[in-house]
mmCIF file of C-alpha atoms in Angstrom:
data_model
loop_
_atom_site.group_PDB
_atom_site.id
_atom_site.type_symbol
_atom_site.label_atom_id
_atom_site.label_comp_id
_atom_site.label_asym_id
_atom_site.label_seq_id
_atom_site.Cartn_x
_atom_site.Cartn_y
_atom_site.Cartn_z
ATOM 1 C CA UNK A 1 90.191 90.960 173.950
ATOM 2 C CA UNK A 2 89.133 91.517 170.316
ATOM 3 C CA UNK A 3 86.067 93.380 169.377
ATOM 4 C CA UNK A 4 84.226 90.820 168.129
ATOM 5 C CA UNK A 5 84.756 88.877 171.431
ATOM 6 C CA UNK A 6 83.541 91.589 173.383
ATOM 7 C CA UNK A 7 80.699 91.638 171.120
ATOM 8 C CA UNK A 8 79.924 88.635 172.127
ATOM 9 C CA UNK A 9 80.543 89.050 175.300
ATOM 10 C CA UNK A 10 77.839 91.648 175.784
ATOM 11 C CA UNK A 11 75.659 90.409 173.228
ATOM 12 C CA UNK A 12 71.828 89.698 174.479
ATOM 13 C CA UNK A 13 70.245 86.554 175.659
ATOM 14 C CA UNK A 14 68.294 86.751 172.674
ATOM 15 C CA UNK A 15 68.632 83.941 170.164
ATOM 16 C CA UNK A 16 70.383 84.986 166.793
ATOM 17 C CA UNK A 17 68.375 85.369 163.835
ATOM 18 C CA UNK A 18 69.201 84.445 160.350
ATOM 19 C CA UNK A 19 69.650 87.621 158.092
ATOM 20 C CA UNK A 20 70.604 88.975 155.121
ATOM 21 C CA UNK A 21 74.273 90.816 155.075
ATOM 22 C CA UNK A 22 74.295 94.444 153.137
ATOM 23 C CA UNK A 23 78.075 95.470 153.980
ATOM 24 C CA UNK A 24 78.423 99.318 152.542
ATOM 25 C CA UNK A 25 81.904 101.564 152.349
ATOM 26 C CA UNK A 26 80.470 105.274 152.676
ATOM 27 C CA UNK A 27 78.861 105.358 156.589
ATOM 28 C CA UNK A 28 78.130 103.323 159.522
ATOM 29 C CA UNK A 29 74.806 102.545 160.597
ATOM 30 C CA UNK A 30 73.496 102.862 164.005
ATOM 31 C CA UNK A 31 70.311 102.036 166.260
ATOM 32 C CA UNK A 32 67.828 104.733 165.738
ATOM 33 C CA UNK A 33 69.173 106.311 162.215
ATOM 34 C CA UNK A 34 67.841 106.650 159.254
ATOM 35 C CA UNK A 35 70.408 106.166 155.978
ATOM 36 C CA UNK A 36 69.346 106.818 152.583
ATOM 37 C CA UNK A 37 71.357 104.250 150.159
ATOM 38 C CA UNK A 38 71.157 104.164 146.202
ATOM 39 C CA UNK A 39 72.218 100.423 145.221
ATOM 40 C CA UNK A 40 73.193 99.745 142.005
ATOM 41 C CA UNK A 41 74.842 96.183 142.461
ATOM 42 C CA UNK A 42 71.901 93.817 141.001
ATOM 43 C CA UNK A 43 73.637 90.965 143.981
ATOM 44 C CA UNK A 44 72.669 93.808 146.944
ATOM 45 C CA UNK A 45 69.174 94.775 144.951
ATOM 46 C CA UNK A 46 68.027 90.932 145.102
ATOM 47 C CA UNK A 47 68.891 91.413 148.714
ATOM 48 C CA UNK A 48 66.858 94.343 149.513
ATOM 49 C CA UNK A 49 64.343 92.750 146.796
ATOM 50 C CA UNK A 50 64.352 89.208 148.973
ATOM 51 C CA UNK A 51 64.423 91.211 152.788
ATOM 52 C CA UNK A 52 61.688 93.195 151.633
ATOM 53 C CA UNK A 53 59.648 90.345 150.444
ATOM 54 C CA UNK A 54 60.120 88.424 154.075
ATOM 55 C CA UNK A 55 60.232 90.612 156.952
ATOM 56 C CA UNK A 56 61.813 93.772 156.235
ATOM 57 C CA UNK A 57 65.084 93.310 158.110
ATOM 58 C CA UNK A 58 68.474 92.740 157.482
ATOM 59 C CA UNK A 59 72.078 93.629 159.174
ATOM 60 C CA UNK A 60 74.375 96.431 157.613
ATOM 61 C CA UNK A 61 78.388 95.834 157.980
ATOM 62 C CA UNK A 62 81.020 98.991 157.434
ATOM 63 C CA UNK A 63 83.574 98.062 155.095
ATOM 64 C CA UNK A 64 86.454 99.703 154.083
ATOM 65 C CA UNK A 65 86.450 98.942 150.432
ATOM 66 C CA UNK A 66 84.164 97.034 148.077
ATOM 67 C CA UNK A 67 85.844 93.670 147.191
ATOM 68 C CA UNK A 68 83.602 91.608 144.633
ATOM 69 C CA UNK A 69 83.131 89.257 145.498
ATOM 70 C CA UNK A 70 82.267 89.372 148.727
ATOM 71 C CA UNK A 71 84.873 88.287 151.489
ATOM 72 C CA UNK A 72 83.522 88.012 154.589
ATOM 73 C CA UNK A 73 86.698 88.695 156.515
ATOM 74 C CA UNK A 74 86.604 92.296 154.802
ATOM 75 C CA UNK A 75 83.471 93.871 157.077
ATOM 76 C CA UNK A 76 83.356 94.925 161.021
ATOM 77 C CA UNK A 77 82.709 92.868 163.265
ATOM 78 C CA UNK A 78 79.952 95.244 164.953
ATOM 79 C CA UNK A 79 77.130 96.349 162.334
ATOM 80 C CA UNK A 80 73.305 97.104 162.913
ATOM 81 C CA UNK A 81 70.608 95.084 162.280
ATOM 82 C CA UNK A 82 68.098 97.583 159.822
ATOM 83 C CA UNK A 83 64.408 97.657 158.974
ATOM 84 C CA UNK A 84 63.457 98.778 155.239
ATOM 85 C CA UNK A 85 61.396 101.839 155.568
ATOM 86 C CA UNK A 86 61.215 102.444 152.041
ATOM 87 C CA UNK A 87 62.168 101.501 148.558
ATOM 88 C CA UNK A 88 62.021 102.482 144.857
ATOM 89 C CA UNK A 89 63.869 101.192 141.620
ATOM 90 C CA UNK A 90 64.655 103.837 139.638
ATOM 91 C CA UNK A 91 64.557 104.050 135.903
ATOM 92 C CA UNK A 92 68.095 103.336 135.199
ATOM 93 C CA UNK A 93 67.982 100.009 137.240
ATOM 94 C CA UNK A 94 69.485 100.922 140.753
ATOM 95 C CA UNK A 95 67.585 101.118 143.932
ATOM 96 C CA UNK A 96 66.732 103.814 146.623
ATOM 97 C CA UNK A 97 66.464 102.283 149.502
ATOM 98 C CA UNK A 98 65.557 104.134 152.802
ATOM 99 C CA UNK A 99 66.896 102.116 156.105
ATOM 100 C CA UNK A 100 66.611 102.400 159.908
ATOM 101 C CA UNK A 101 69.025 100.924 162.158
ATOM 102 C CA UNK A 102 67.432 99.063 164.875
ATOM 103 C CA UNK A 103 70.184 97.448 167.734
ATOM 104 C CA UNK A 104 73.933 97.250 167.192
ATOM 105 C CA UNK A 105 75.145 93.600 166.238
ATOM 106 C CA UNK A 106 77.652 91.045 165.839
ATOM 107 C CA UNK A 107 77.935 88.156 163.318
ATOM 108 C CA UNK A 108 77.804 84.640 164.953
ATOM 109 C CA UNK A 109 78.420 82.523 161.382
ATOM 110 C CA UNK A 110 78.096 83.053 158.205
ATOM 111 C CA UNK A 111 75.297 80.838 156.913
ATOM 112 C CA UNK A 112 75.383 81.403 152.678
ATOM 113 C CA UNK A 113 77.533 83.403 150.341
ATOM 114 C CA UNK A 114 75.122 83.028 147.144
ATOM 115 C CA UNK A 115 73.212 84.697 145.956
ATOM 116 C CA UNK A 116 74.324 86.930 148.626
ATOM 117 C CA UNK A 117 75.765 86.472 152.068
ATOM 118 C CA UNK A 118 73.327 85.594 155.034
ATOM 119 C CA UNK A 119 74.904 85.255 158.557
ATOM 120 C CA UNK A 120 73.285 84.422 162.253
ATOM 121 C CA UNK A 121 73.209 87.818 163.401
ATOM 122 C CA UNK A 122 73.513 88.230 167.328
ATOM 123 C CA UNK A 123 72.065 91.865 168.964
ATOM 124 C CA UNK A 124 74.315 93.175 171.033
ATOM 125 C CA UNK A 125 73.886 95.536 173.933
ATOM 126 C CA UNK A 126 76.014 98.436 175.422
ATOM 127 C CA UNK A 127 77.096 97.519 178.490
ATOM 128 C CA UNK A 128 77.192 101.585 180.481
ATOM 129 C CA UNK A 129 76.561 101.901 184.031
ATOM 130 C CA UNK A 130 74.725 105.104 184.794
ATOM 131 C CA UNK A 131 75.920 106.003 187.673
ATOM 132 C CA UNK A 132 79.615 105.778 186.678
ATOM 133 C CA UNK A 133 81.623 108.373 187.250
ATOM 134 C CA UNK A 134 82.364 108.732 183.688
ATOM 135 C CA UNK A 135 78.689 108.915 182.990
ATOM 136 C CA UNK A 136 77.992 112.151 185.650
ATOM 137 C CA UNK A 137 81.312 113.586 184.111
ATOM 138 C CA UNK A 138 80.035 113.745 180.706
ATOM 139 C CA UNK A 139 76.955 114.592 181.501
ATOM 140 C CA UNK A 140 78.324 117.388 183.534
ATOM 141 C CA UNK A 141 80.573 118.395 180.957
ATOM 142 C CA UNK A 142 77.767 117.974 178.036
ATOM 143 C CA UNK A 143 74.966 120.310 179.992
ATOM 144 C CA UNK A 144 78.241 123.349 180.621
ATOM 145 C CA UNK A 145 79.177 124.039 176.702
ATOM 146 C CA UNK A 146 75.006 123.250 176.329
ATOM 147 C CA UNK A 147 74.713 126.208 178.947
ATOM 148 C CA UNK A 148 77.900 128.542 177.193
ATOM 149 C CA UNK A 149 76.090 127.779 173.874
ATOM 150 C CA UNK A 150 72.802 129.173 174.852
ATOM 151 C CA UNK A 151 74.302 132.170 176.373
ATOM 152 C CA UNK A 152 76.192 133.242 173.600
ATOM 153 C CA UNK A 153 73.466 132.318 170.620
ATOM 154 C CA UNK A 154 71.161 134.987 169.864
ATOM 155 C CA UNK A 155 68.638 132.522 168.053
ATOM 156 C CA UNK A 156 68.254 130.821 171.161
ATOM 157 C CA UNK A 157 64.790 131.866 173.467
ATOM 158 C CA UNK A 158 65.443 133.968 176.686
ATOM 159 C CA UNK A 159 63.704 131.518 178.609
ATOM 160 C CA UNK A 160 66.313 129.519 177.798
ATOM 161 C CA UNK A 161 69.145 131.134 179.282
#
């Protein structure tokens, strides 16, 4: 099974929505995290420019290198859809643009290429079991070097140890 079709597979009961498609080369994005970006492309600053204008969100896709123009078989086929928590043109032209991720997703079909691309974007949820083995084995494993750490860090507090 492919990545994308386990994507799908776990993906939500939640209908896709139609977003906006930043793909960027220099991190991944994930729920919860906040990535500074500095766009300079005037295609990806109508984008933030458009997303910020509607509802704030959009969906972020790794890619590996930047192709112009875009090719939509070049990006991941997991990304994150992102709220805009800040922006600011800067003097020279480009954009700062401050995101948070907000649920890992998958691309359902791309809707638009022009003026940039715009895809149904599905959430999609981890599928973990908490009372897996694996799950008590790394948390077993994570709380002993947590434990060796403290005891061998003098900046930690002695009620800590």
């Amino acid at each position: 099974m492919t990545v994308a079709e386990d994507a799908t597979r776990t993906a939500t009961t939640e209908a896709p929505m139609l977003l906006p498609i930043l793909p960027i080369t220099d991190a991944v994005l994930f729920p919860n995290m906040l990535m500074p970006l500095i766009i300079k492309n005037e295609t990806w600053i109508k984008l933030i420019d458009d997303a910020a204008l509607a509802n704030k969100m959009l969906a972020v896709f790794w890619r590996p290198e930047v192709i112009e123009p875009f090719d939509p078989q070049t990006i991941s086929p997991i990304g994150a859809t992102a709220q805009i928590v800040r922006m600011m043109r800067l003097q020279d032209g480009r954009m700062q643009v401050l995101l948070q991720g907000q649920s890992r997703a998958s691309i359902q079909e791309f809707v638009a290429t022009e003026p940039y691309p715009t895809a149904m974007v599905l959430p999609v949820e981890d599928e973990v079991d908490a009372n897996s083995l694996e799950v008590e084995a790394l948390s077993r494993n994570t709380l002993a070097a947590f434990q060796s750490v403290i005891q061998i860090s003098a900046t930690c507090p002695m009620n800590w140890r």
